[in-house]
mmCIF file of C-alpha atoms in Angstrom:
data_model
loop_
_atom_site.group_PDB
_atom_site.id
_atom_site.type_symbol
_atom_site.label_atom_id
_atom_site.label_comp_id
_atom_site.label_asym_id
_atom_site.label_seq_id
_atom_site.Cartn_x
_atom_site.Cartn_y
_atom_site.Cartn_z
ATOM 1 C CA MET A 1 26.144 0.737 20.754
ATOM 2 C CA GLU A 2 24.561 0.281 17.088
ATOM 3 C CA LYS A 3 27.817 1.499 15.522
ATOM 4 C CA LEU A 4 29.915 -0.469 17.952
ATOM 5 C CA ASN A 5 27.886 -3.606 17.445
ATOM 6 C CA ASN A 6 28.337 -3.165 13.565
ATOM 7 C CA ILE A 7 32.203 -2.620 13.746
ATOM 8 C CA ILE A 8 32.251 -5.945 16.013
ATOM 9 C CA GLU A 9 30.594 -7.983 13.565
ATOM 10 C CA ALA A 10 32.773 -6.368 10.532
ATOM 11 C CA LEU A 11 35.670 -7.699 12.529
ATOM 12 C CA LYS A 12 33.980 -11.130 12.841
ATOM 13 C CA GLN A 13 33.709 -11.370 9.417
ATOM 14 C CA ASN A 14 37.009 -9.758 8.421
ATOM 15 C CA LEU A 15 39.119 -11.576 10.658
ATOM 16 C CA ALA A 16 37.001 -14.409 12.404
ATOM 17 C CA ASP A 17 40.061 -16.262 13.308
ATOM 18 C CA ALA A 18 41.413 -13.735 15.575
ATOM 19 C CA VAL A 19 38.275 -12.928 17.776
ATOM 20 C CA GLU A 20 38.245 -15.293 20.927
ATOM 21 C CA GLU A 21 35.625 -13.731 22.991
ATOM 22 C CA LEU A 22 33.216 -10.976 23.337
ATOM 23 C CA GLU A 23 32.040 -9.915 26.533
ATOM 24 C CA ARG A 24 29.788 -6.944 27.959
ATOM 25 C CA PRO A 25 30.470 -6.706 31.609
ATOM 26 C CA TYR A 26 28.811 -3.513 33.355
ATOM 27 C CA ASP A 27 27.953 -1.836 29.877
ATOM 28 C CA ASP A 28 31.410 -2.141 28.867
ATOM 29 C CA VAL A 29 32.822 -4.003 26.231
ATOM 30 C CA VAL A 30 35.822 -6.137 26.130
ATOM 31 C CA LEU A 31 36.846 -8.207 23.192
ATOM 32 C CA THR A 32 39.659 -10.915 23.582
ATOM 33 C CA VAL A 33 41.662 -11.938 20.752
ATOM 34 C CA ALA A 34 44.490 -13.761 19.605
ATOM 35 C CA ARG A 35 47.659 -12.540 20.678
ATOM 36 C CA ASN A 36 49.256 -13.677 16.815
ATOM 37 C CA ARG A 37 46.190 -11.530 15.329
ATOM 38 C CA SER A 38 46.002 -8.669 18.140
ATOM 39 C CA HIS A 39 48.118 -6.119 15.553
ATOM 40 C CA ASP A 40 45.490 -6.852 12.628
ATOM 41 C CA VAL A 41 42.533 -6.624 15.202
ATOM 42 C CA LEU A 42 43.906 -3.299 16.340
ATOM 43 C CA SER A 43 45.088 -1.921 13.167
ATOM 44 C CA PHE A 44 41.192 -2.818 11.912
ATOM 45 C CA LEU A 45 39.913 -1.038 14.464
ATOM 46 C CA ARG A 46 42.123 1.946 14.266
ATOM 47 C CA GLN A 47 40.639 2.325 10.271
ATOM 48 C CA GLU A 48 37.083 1.807 11.858
ATOM 49 C CA GLY A 49 37.618 4.674 13.773
ATOM 50 C CA PHE A 50 39.388 4.309 16.963
ATOM 51 C CA ASP A 51 41.402 7.299 16.468
ATOM 52 C CA MET A 52 42.359 7.536 20.464
ATOM 53 C CA LEU A 53 44.424 4.406 22.489
ATOM 54 C CA LEU A 54 43.720 5.764 26.048
ATOM 55 C CA ASP A 55 45.829 3.293 27.425
ATOM 56 C CA ILE A 56 47.747 -0.263 27.605
ATOM 57 C CA ALA A 57 47.648 -2.261 30.855
ATOM 58 C CA GLY A 58 49.493 -4.941 31.881
ATOM 59 C CA VAL A 59 47.699 -7.644 34.263
ATOM 60 C CA ASP A 60 49.457 -10.468 36.369
ATOM 61 C CA GLY A 61 46.550 -12.914 36.673
ATOM 62 C CA MET A 62 48.995 -15.259 38.683
ATOM 63 C CA HIS A 63 46.057 -16.370 41.465
ATOM 64 C CA LEU A 64 42.684 -16.026 38.934
ATOM 65 C CA GLY A 65 43.001 -19.383 37.502
ATOM 66 C CA ARG A 66 42.723 -18.074 33.639
ATOM 67 C CA LYS A 67 44.655 -19.845 30.453
ATOM 68 C CA GLU A 68 47.443 -17.402 30.777
ATOM 69 C CA ARG A 69 48.875 -15.575 33.624
ATOM 70 C CA PHE A 70 49.436 -12.359 31.539
ATOM 71 C CA GLU A 71 47.280 -10.327 29.607
ATOM 72 C CA VAL A 72 47.685 -6.967 27.878
ATOM 73 C CA ILE A 73 44.733 -4.005 27.958
ATOM 74 C CA TYR A 74 44.147 -1.719 25.127
ATOM 75 C CA ILE A 75 41.677 0.787 25.753
ATOM 76 C CA LEU A 76 40.503 2.557 22.623
ATOM 77 C CA TYR A 77 38.097 5.314 22.139
ATOM 78 C CA ALA A 78 36.252 6.809 18.548
ATOM 79 C CA MET A 79 36.145 10.380 19.405
ATOM 80 C CA SER A 80 33.781 11.087 16.332
ATOM 81 C CA ASP A 81 31.084 8.378 17.519
ATOM 82 C CA ASP A 82 31.971 8.507 21.310
ATOM 83 C CA LEU A 83 32.690 4.814 21.434
ATOM 84 C CA ARG A 84 35.066 3.148 23.996
ATOM 85 C CA LEU A 85 36.268 -0.451 23.436
ATOM 86 C CA ARG A 86 38.900 -2.516 25.789
ATOM 87 C CA VAL A 87 40.624 -5.405 23.993
ATOM 88 C CA ARG A 88 42.248 -7.850 25.649
ATOM 89 C CA VAL A 89 45.201 -10.321 24.794
ATOM 90 C CA PHE A 90 46.571 -13.307 26.675
ATOM 91 C CA VAL A 91 50.054 -13.601 27.005
ATOM 92 C CA PRO A 92 51.662 -17.102 28.178
ATOM 93 C CA GLU A 93 54.506 -16.749 30.810
ATOM 94 C CA ASP A 94 57.093 -18.708 28.981
ATOM 95 C CA ASP A 95 56.865 -16.055 25.728
ATOM 96 C CA MET A 96 56.029 -12.429 26.376
ATOM 97 C CA ASP A 97 56.140 -11.178 23.043
ATOM 98 C CA VAL A 98 53.374 -8.876 21.919
ATOM 99 C CA GLN A 99 53.766 -6.843 18.492
ATOM 100 C CA SER A 100 54.072 -3.187 19.020
ATOM 101 C CA VAL A 101 51.053 -0.821 18.166
ATOM 102 C CA THR A 102 53.146 2.422 18.078
ATOM 103 C CA ASP A 103 53.270 2.318 14.079
ATOM 104 C CA LEU A 104 49.249 2.846 14.919
ATOM 105 C CA TRP A 105 49.135 5.064 17.969
ATOM 106 C CA GLN A 106 51.925 7.263 18.868
ATOM 107 C CA SER A 107 50.590 7.160 22.776
ATOM 108 C CA ALA A 108 51.576 3.578 22.513
ATOM 109 C CA ASN A 109 55.399 4.570 23.086
ATOM 110 C CA TRP A 110 55.254 5.542 26.867
ATOM 111 C CA ALA A 111 52.441 2.955 27.795
ATOM 112 C CA GLU A 112 54.348 -0.206 25.972
ATOM 113 C CA ARG A 113 57.758 0.952 27.762
ATOM 114 C CA GLU A 114 55.468 0.905 31.211
ATOM 115 C CA ALA A 115 53.918 -2.353 30.431
ATOM 116 C CA PHE A 116 57.620 -3.910 29.547
ATOM 117 C CA ASP A 117 59.002 -1.979 32.912
ATOM 118 C CA MET A 118 56.496 -3.118 35.018
ATOM 119 C CA PHE A 119 55.676 -6.530 33.667
ATOM 120 C CA GLY A 120 58.047 -7.518 31.561
ATOM 121 C CA PHE A 121 56.010 -7.816 28.126
ATOM 122 C CA ASN A 122 58.365 -7.908 24.960
ATOM 123 C CA PHE A 123 56.516 -5.827 22.169
ATOM 124 C CA LYS A 124 58.146 -6.425 18.784
ATOM 125 C CA GLY A 125 58.935 -3.487 16.537
ATOM 126 C CA HIS A 126 58.855 -1.042 19.535
ATOM 127 C CA PRO A 127 61.221 1.973 18.735
ATOM 128 C CA ASN A 128 63.099 2.182 22.087
ATOM 129 C CA LEU A 129 61.957 -0.734 24.056
ATOM 130 C CA ALA A 130 63.696 0.319 27.720
ATOM 131 C CA ARG A 131 63.085 0.860 31.247
ATOM 132 C CA ILE A 132 60.819 3.955 31.785
ATOM 133 C CA LEU A 133 59.763 3.825 35.552
ATOM 134 C CA CYS A 134 62.644 1.539 37.340
ATOM 135 C CA HIS A 135 66.025 2.714 36.954
ATOM 136 C CA ARG A 136 68.172 0.506 34.427
ATOM 137 C CA GLU A 137 69.689 -1.528 36.547
ATOM 138 C CA PHE A 138 66.862 -2.919 38.301
ATOM 139 C CA VAL A 139 66.186 -6.282 38.424
ATOM 140 C CA GLY A 140 62.790 -8.102 37.583
ATOM 141 C CA HIS A 141 59.677 -6.425 37.144
ATOM 142 C CA ALA A 142 57.706 -4.758 40.044
ATOM 143 C CA LEU A 143 53.957 -5.488 39.347
ATOM 144 C CA ARG A 144 54.555 -9.259 38.714
ATOM 145 C CA LYS A 145 52.478 -10.650 41.495
ATOM 146 C CA ASP A 146 55.676 -12.989 42.270
ATOM 147 C CA TYR A 147 58.021 -9.726 42.746
ATOM 148 C CA PRO A 148 58.538 -9.325 46.624
ATOM 149 C CA VAL A 149 56.964 -6.395 48.146
ATOM 150 C CA MET A 150 59.570 -5.387 50.626
ATOM 151 C CA LYS A 151 62.774 -5.923 48.325
ATOM 152 C CA GLY A 152 64.842 -2.469 48.002
ATOM 153 C CA GLN A 153 67.161 -1.695 44.577
ATOM 154 C CA TRP A 154 69.520 1.163 44.561
ATOM 155 C CA ALA A 155 70.968 2.332 41.269
ATOM 156 C CA THR A 156 74.627 3.077 41.702
ATOM 157 C CA GLY A 157 74.909 5.682 39.279
ATOM 158 C CA THR A 158 72.828 7.981 36.513
ATOM 159 C CA SER A 159 75.769 8.301 34.142
ATOM 160 C CA ASP A 160 74.330 5.949 31.747
ATOM 161 C CA LEU A 161 70.461 8.269 31.656
ATOM 162 C CA LYS A 162 72.018 11.169 29.082
ATOM 163 C CA PRO A 163 72.200 8.916 25.978
ATOM 164 C CA ASP A 164 69.088 7.339 26.360
ATOM 165 C CA LEU A 165 67.444 10.819 26.673
ATOM 166 C CA GLU A 166 68.271 12.122 23.881
ATOM 167 C CA LYS A 167 66.418 8.699 21.669
ATOM 168 C CA GLU A 168 63.067 10.362 22.894
#
């Protein structure tokens, strides 16, 4: 834990304007960072040994009363030091842009596509930001709290699948 504390202190010194909050719930560490500096923070953490992006999660806090409705959570792991860290970025509903981290971790590719598909985050700089779980004719984002639970949407064709598979 001392190593993680040192990394966080270095982060605060180097990118002081980017760090908004540090929490330690249940022996976990959650770092909240400014959306416009998220890529800088994640790049710094990558250089400091967080070599594995375990997942990217979207959260719709529609009923939670937070400062912004949406958040993107990056779950990072440093293999050599056995350290885990969550980085949270709040995203306003009227501007869902977040900088892609596919240049830092290859695993971000599909995770960002899933967050785009399910919540509507627009990962700027992503090489192929397209739906990955819902069909291409799907309207809306299925994991948003205001999406109708019983709404069904049928795909009318699959002829458009082949060109997108070739991009992968």
